[in-house]
PDB file of C-alpha atoms in Angstrom:
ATOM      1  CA  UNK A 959       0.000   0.000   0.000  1.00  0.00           C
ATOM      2  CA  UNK A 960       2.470   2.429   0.789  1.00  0.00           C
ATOM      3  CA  UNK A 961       4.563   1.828  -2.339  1.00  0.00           C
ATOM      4  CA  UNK A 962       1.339   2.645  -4.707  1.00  0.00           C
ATOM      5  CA  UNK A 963       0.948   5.874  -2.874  1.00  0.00           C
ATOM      6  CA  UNK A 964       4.845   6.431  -3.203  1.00  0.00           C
ATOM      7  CA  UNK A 965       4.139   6.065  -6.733  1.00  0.00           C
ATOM      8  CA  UNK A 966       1.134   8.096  -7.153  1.00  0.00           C
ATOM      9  CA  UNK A 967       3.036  11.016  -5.577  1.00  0.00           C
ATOM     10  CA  UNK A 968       6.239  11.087  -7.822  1.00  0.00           C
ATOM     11  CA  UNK A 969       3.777  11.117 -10.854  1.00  0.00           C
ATOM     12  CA  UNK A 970       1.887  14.134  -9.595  1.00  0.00           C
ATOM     13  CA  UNK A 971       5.323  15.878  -8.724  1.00  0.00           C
ATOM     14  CA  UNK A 972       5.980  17.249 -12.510  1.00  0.00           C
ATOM     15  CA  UNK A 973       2.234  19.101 -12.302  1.00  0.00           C
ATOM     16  CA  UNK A 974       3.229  20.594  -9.457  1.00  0.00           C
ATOM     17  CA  UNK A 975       6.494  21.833 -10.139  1.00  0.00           C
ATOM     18  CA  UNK A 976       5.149  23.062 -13.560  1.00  0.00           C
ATOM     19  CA  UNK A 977       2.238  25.010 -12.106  1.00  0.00           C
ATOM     20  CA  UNK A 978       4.601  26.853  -9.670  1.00  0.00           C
ATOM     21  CA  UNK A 979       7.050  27.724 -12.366  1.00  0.00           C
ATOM     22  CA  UNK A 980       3.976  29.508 -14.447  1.00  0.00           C
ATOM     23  CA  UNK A 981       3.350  30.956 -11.354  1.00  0.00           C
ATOM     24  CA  UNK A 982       6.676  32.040 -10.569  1.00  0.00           C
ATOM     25  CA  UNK A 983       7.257  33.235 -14.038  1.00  0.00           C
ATOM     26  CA  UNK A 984       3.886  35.897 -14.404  1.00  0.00           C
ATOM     27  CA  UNK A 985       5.630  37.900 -11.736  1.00  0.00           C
ATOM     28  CA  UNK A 986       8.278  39.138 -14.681  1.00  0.00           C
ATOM     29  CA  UNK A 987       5.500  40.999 -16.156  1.00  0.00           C
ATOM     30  CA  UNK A 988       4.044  44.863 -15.248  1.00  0.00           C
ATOM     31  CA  UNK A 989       0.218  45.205 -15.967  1.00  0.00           C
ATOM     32  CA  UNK A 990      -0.652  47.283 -19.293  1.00  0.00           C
ATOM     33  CA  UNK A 991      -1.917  50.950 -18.108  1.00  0.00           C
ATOM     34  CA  UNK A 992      -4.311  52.822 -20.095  1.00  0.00           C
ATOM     35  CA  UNK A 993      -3.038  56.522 -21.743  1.00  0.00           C
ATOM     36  CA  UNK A 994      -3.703  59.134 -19.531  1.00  0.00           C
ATOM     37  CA  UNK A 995      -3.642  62.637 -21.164  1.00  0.00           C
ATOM     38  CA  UNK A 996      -4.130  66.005 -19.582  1.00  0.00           C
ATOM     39  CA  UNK A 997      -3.210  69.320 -21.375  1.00  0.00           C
ATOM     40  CA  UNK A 998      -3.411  72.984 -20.277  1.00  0.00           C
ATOM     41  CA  UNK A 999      -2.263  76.126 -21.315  1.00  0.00           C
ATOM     42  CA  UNK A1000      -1.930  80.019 -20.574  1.00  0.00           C
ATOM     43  CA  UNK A1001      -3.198  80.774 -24.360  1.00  0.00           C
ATOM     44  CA  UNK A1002      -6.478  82.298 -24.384  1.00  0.00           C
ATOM     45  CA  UNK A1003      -9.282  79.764 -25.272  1.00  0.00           C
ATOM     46  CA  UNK A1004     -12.626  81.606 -24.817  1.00  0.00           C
ATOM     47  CA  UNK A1005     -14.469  84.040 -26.825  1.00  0.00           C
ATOM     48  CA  UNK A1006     -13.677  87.328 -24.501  1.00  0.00           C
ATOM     49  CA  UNK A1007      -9.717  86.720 -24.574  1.00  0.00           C
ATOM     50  CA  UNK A1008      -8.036  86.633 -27.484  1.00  0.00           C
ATOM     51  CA  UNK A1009      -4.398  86.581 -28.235  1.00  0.00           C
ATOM     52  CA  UNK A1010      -2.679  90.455 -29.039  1.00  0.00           C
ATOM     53  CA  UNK A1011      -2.369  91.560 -32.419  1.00  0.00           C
ATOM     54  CA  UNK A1012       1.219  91.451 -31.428  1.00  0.00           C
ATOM     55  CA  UNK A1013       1.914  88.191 -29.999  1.00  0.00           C
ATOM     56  CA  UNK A1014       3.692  86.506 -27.202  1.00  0.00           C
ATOM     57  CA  UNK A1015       5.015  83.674 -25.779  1.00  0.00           C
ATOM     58  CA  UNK A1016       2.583  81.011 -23.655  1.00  0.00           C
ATOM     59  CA  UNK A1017       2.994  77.920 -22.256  1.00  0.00           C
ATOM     60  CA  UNK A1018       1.612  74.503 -23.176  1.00  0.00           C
ATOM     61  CA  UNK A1019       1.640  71.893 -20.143  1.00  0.00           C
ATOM     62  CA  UNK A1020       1.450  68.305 -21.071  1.00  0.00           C
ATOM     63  CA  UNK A1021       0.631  65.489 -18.331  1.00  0.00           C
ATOM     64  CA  UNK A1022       1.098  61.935 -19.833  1.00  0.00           C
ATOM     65  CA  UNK A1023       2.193  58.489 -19.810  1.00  0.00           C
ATOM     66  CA  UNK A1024       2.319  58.017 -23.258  1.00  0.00           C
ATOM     67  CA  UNK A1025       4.489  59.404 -25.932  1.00  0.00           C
ATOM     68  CA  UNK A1026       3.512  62.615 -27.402  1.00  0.00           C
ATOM     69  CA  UNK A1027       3.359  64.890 -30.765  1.00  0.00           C
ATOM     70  CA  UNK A1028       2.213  68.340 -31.635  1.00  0.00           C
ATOM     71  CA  UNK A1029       1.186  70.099 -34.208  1.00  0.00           C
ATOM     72  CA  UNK A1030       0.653  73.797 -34.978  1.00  0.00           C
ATOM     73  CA  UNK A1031       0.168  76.768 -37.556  1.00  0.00           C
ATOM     74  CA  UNK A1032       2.870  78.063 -39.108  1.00  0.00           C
ATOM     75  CA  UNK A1033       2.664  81.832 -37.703  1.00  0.00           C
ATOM     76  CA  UNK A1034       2.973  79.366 -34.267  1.00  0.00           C
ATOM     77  CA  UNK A1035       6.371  78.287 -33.148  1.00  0.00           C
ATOM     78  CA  UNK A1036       6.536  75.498 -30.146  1.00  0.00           C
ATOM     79  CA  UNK A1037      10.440  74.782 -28.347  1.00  0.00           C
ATOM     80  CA  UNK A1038       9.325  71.056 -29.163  1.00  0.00           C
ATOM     81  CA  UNK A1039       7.450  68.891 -30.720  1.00  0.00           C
ATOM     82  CA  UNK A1040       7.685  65.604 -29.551  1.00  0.00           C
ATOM     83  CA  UNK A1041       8.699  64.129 -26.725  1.00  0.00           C
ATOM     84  CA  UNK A1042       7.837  60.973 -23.844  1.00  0.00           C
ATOM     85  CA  UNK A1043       5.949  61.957 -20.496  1.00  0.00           C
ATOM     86  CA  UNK A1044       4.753  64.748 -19.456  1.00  0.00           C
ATOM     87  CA  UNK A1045       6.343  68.388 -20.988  1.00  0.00           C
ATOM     88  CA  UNK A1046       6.114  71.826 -20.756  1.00  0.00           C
ATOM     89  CA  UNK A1047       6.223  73.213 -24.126  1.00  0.00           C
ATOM     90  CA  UNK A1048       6.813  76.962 -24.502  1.00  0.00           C
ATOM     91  CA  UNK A1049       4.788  78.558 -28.124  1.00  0.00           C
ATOM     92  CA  UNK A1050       4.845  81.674 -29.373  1.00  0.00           C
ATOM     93  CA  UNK A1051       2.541  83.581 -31.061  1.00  0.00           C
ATOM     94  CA  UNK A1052       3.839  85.627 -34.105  1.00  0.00           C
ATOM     95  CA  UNK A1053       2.603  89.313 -34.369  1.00  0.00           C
ATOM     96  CA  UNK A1054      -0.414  89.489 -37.156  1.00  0.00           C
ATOM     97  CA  UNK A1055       0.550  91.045 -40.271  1.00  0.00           C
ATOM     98  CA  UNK A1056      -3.196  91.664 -41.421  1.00  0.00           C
ATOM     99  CA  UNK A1057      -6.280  93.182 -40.474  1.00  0.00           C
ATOM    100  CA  UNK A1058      -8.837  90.258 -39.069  1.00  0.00           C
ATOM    101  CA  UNK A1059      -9.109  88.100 -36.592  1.00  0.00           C
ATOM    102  CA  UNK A1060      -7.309  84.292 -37.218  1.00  0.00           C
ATOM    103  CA  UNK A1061      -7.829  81.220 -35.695  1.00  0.00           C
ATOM    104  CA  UNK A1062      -5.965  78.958 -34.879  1.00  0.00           C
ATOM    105  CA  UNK A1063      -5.524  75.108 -33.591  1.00  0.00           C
ATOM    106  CA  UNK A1064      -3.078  73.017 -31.857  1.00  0.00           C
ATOM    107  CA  UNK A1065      -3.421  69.371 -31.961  1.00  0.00           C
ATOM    108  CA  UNK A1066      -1.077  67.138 -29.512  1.00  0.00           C
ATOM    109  CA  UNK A1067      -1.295  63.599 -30.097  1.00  0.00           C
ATOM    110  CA  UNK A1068      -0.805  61.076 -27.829  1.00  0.00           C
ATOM    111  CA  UNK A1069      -0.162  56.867 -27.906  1.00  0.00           C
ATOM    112  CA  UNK A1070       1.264  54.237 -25.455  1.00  0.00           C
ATOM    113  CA  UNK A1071       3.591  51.860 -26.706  1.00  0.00           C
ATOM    114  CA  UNK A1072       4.287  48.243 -25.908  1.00  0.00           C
ATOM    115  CA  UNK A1073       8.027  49.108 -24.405  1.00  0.00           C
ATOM    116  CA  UNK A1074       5.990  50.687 -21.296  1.00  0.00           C
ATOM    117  CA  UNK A1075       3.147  48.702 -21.128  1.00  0.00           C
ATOM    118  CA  UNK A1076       0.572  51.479 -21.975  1.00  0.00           C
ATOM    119  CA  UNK A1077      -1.966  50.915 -24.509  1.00  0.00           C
ATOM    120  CA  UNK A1078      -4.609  53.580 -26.589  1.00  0.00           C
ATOM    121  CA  UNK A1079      -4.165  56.990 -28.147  1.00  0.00           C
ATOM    122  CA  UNK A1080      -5.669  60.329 -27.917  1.00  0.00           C
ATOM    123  CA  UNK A1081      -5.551  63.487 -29.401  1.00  0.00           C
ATOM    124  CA  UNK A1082      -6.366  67.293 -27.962  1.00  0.00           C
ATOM    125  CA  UNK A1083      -7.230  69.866 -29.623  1.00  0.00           C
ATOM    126  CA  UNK A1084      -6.376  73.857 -28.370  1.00  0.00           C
ATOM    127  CA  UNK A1085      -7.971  76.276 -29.711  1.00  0.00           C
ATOM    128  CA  UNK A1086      -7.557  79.880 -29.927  1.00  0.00           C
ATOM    129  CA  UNK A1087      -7.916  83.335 -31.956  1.00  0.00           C
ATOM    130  CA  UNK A1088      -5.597  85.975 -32.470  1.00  0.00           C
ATOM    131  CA  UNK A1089      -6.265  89.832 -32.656  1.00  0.00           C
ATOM    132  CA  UNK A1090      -6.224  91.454 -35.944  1.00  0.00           C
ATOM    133  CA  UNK A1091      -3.376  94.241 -37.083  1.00  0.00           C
ATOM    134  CA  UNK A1092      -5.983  97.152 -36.492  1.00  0.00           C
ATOM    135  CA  UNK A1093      -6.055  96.513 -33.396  1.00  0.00           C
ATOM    136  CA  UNK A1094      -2.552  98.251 -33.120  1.00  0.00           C
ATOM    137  CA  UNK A1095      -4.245 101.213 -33.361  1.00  0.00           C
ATOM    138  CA  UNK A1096      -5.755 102.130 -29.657  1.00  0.00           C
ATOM    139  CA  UNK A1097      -7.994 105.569 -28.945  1.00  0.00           C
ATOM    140  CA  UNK A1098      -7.914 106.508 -25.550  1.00  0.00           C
ATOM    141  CA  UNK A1099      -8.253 109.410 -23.387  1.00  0.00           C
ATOM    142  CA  UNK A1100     -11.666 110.322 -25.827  1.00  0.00           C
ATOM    143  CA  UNK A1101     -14.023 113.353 -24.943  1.00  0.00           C
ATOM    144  CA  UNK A1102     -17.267 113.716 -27.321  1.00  0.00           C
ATOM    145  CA  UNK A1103     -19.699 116.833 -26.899  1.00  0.00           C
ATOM    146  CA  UNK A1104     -22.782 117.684 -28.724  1.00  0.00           C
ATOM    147  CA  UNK A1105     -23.335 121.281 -29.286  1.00  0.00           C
ATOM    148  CA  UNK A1106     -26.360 122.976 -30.082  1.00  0.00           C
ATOM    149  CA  UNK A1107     -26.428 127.179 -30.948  1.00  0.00           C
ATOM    150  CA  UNK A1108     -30.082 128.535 -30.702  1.00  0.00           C
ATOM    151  CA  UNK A1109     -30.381 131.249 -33.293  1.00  0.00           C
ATOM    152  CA  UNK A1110     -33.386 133.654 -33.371  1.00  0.00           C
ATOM    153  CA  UNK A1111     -34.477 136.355 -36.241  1.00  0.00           C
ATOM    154  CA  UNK A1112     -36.968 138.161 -38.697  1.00  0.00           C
ATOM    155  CA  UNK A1113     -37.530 137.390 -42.018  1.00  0.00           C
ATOM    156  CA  UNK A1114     -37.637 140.393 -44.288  1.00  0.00           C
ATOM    157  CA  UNK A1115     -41.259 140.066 -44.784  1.00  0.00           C
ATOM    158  CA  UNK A1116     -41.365 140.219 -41.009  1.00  0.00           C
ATOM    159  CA  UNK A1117     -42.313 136.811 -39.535  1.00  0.00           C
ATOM    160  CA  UNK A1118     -40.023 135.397 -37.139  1.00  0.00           C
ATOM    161  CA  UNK A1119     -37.346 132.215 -37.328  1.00  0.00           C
ATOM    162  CA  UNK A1120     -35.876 130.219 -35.104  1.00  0.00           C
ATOM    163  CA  UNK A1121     -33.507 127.280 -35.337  1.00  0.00           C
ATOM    164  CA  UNK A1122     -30.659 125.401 -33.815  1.00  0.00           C
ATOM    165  CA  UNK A1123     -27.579 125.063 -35.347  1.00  0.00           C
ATOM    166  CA  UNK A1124     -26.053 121.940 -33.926  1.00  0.00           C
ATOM    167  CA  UNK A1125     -22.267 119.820 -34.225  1.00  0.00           C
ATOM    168  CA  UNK A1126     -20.077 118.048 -31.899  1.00  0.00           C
ATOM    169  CA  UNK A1127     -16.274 118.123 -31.007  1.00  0.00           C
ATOM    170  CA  UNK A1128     -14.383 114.990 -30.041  1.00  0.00           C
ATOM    171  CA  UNK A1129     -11.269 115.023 -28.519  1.00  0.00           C
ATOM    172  CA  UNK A1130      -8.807 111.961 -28.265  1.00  0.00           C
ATOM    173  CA  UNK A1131      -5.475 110.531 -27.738  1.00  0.00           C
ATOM    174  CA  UNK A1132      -4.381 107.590 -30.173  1.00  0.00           C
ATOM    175  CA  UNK A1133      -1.436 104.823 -29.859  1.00  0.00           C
ATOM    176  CA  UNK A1134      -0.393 104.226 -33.214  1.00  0.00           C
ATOM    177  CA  UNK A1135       2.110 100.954 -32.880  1.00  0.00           C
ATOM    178  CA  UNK A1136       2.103 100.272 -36.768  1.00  0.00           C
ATOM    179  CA  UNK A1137       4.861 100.973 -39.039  1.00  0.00           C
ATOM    180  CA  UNK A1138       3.893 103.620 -41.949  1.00  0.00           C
ATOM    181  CA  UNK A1139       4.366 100.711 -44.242  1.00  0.00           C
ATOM    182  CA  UNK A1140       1.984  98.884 -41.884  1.00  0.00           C
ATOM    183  CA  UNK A1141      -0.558 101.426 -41.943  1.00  0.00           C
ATOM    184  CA  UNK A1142      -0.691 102.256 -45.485  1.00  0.00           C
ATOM    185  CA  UNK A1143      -0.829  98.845 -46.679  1.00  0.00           C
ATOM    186  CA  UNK A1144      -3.779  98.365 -44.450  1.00  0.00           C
ATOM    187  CA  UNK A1145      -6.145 100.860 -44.041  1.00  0.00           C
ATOM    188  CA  UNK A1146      -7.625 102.380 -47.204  1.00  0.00           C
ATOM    189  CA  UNK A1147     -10.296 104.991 -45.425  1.00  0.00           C
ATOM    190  CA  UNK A1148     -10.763 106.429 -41.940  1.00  0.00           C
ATOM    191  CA  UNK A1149     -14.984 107.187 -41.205  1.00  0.00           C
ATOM    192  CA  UNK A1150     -16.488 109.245 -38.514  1.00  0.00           C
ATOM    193  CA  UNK A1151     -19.923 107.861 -37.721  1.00  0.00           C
ATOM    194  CA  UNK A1152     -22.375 109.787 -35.796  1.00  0.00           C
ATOM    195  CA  UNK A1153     -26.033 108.531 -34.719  1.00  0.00           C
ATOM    196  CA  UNK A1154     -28.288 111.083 -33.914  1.00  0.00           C
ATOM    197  CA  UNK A1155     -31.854 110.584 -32.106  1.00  0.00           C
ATOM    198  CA  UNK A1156     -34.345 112.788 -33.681  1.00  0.00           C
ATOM    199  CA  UNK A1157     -38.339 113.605 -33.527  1.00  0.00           C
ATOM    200  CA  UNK A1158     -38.243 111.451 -36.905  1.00  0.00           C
ATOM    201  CA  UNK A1159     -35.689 109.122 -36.376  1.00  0.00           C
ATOM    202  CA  UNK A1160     -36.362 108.259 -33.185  1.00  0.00           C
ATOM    203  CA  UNK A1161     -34.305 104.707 -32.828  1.00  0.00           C
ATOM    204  CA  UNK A1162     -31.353 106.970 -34.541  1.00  0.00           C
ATOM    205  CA  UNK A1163     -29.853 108.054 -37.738  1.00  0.00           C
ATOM    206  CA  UNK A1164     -26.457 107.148 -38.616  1.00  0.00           C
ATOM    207  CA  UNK A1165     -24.204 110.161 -40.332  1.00  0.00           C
ATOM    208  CA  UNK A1166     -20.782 109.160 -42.106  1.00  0.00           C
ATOM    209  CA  UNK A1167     -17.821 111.881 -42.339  1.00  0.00           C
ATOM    210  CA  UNK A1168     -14.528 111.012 -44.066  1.00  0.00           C
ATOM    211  CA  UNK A1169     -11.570 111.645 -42.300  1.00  0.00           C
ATOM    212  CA  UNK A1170      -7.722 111.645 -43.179  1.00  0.00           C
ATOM    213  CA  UNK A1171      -5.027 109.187 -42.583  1.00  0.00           C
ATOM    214  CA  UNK A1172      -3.541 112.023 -40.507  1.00  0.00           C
ATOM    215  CA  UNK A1173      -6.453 111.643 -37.977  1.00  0.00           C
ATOM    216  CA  UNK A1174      -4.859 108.309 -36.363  1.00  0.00           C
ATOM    217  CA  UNK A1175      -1.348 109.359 -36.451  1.00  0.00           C
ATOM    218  CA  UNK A1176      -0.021 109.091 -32.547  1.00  0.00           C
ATOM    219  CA  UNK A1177      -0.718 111.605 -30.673  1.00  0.00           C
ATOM    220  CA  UNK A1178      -3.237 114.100 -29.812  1.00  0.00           C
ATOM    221  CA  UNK A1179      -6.291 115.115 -31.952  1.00  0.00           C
ATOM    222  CA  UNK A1180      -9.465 117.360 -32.010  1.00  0.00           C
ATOM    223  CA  UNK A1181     -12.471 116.969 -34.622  1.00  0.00           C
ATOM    224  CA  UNK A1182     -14.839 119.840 -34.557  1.00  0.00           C
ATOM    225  CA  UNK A1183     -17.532 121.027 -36.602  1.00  0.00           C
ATOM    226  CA  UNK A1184     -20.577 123.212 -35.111  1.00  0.00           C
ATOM    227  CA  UNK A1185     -22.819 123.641 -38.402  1.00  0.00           C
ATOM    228  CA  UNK A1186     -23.100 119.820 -39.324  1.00  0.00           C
ATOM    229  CA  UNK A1187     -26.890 119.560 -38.352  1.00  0.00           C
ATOM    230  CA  UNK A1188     -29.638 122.422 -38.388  1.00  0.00           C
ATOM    231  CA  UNK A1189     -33.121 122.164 -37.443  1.00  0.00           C
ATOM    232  CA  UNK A1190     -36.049 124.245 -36.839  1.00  0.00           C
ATOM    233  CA  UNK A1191     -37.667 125.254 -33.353  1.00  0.00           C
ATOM    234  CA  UNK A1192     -40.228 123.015 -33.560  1.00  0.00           C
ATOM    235  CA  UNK A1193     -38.501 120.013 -33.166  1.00  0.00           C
ATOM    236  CA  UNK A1194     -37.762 121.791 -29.595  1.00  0.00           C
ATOM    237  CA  UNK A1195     -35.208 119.904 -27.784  1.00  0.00           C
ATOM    238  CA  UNK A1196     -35.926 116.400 -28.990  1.00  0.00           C
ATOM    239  CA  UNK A1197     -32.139 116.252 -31.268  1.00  0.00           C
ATOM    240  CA  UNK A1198     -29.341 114.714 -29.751  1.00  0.00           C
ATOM    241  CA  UNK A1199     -26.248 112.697 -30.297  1.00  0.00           C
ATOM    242  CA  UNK A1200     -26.274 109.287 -29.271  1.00  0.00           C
ATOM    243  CA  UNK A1201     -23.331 108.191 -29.882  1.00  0.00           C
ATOM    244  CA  UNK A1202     -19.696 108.222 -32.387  1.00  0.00           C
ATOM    245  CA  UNK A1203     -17.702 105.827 -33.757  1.00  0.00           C
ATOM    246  CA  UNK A1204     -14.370 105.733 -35.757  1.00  0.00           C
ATOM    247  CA  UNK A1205     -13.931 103.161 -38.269  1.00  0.00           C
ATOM    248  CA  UNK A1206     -11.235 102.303 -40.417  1.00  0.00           C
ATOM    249  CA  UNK A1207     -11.283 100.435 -43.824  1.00  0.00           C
ATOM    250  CA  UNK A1208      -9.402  97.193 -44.930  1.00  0.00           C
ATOM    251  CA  UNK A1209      -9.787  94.935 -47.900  1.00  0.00           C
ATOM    252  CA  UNK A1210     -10.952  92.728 -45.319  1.00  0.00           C
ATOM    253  CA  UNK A1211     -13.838  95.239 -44.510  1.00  0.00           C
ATOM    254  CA  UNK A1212     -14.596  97.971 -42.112  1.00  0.00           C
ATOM    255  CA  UNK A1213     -13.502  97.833 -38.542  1.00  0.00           C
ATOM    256  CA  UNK A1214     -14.870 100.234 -35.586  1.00  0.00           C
ATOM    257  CA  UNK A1215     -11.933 100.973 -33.762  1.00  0.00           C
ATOM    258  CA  UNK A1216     -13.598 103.250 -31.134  1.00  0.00           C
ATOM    259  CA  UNK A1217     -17.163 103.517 -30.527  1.00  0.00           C
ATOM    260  CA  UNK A1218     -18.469 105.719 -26.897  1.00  0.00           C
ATOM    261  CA  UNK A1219     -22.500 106.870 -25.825  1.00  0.00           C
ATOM    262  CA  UNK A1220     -20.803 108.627 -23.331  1.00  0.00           C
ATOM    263  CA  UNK A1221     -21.162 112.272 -24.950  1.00  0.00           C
ATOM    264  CA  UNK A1222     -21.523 115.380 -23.111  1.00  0.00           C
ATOM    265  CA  UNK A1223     -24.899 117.273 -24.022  1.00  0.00           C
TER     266      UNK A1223
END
């Protein structure tokens, strides 16, 4: 009896020793991970921020455990474009060189690979939108006044006039940062809008005026004219200025540069 269960037990020996060697073996292996991607950045990405007309330098910050790629416009430089783990990647922005807003995207693509055991790929997207070049051109410092002259008389056949002779005067301060070649190239007219509120126009009545280039040169300027509007007394005192704007003109359109309501009556 004892020599058959002797026997039994040497045969069952091999399974046993095999089954601890697969066990023993598994233990030379790491678990595959998933990618994991998280991506931020200091570039503007909603639709009250945008990036200056004139650029600058942001930061991209990559958190991975994957391998990674980007890719980006070519007014977009990045300090690199590839790399393993996570990254901070410096971009800059180049300054525009048109009138007009332009988007732009940057993509960073992700993947595991087999070497560490991390499996799947993603890909993020950044997007953002860049200032136009008019926007180099900045009016501050900007008082508007409506006037408004009450004159009074006899006509030669001896009835009586009356009738208001009305105009404004704006006075601002502009920061012109373009080159002349800049601003020539770009802006092909410079427009004074005014919107007046009248007994017949009550929701107001846009008036255009054509300026000069010379009007947005830097510095100091002063736009004045008193005999623009003229009305009789029996509108009474229902005529007034609601509001200016100064536009400029691009072959990509026209742009308001400065627009105020706050005009002194």
């Amino acid at each position: 009896m004892k020599k058959n269960l002797k026997s039994k037990w040497l045969l069952l020996l091999p399974l046993a020793m095999g089954a601890f060697g697969v066990t023993a073996c598994s233990d030379d292996y790491d678990p595959w991970e998933l990618l994991e991607t998280e991506v931020t950045s200091t570039i503007p990405q909603n639709n009250l921020e945008k990036v200056a007309w004139n650029g600058g330098t942001f930061t991209i910050n990559v958190k991975t455990n994957g391998s990674w790629n980007i890719e980006v416009p070519e007014w977009l430089s990045v300090d690199k474009s590839e790399g393993n783990g996570d990254a901070t990647i410096e971009a800059t922005v180049e300054r525009a060189w048109r009138a007009g807003e332009r988007t732009g995207e940057i993509k960073l693509n992700t993947t595991g690979s087999e070497s560490s055991n991390v499996a799947g790929t993603q890909s993020d997207k950044i997007n953002f939108t860049q200032e136009g070049l008019e926007n180099a051109l900045k009016i501050t410092d900007c008082n508007a006044a409506f006037t408004k002259q009450l004159t009074e008389g006899k006509n030669p056949d001896g009835s009586r006039f009356s009738y208001y002779q009305c105009g404004y005067k704006i006075t601002y301060n502009i920061n012109n940062e373009l080159t002349d070649e800049e601003f020539n190239d770009m802006v092909n007219g410079v427009y004074l809008y005014t919107y007046k509120d009248t007994k017949y126009y009550p929701n107001g009545f846009r008036d255009t005026y054509y300026l000069s280039k010379t009007d947005l040169t830097k510095g100091t300027h002063v736009l004045e004219n008193s005999d623009c509007w003229i009305y009789g007394n029996s509108y009474g005192d229902y005529f007034y200025l609601l509001k200016i704007e100064i536009a400029i003109q691009t072959k990509y359109g026209i742009k308001v540069i400065y627009s105020t309501e706050d005009i002194k009556k």
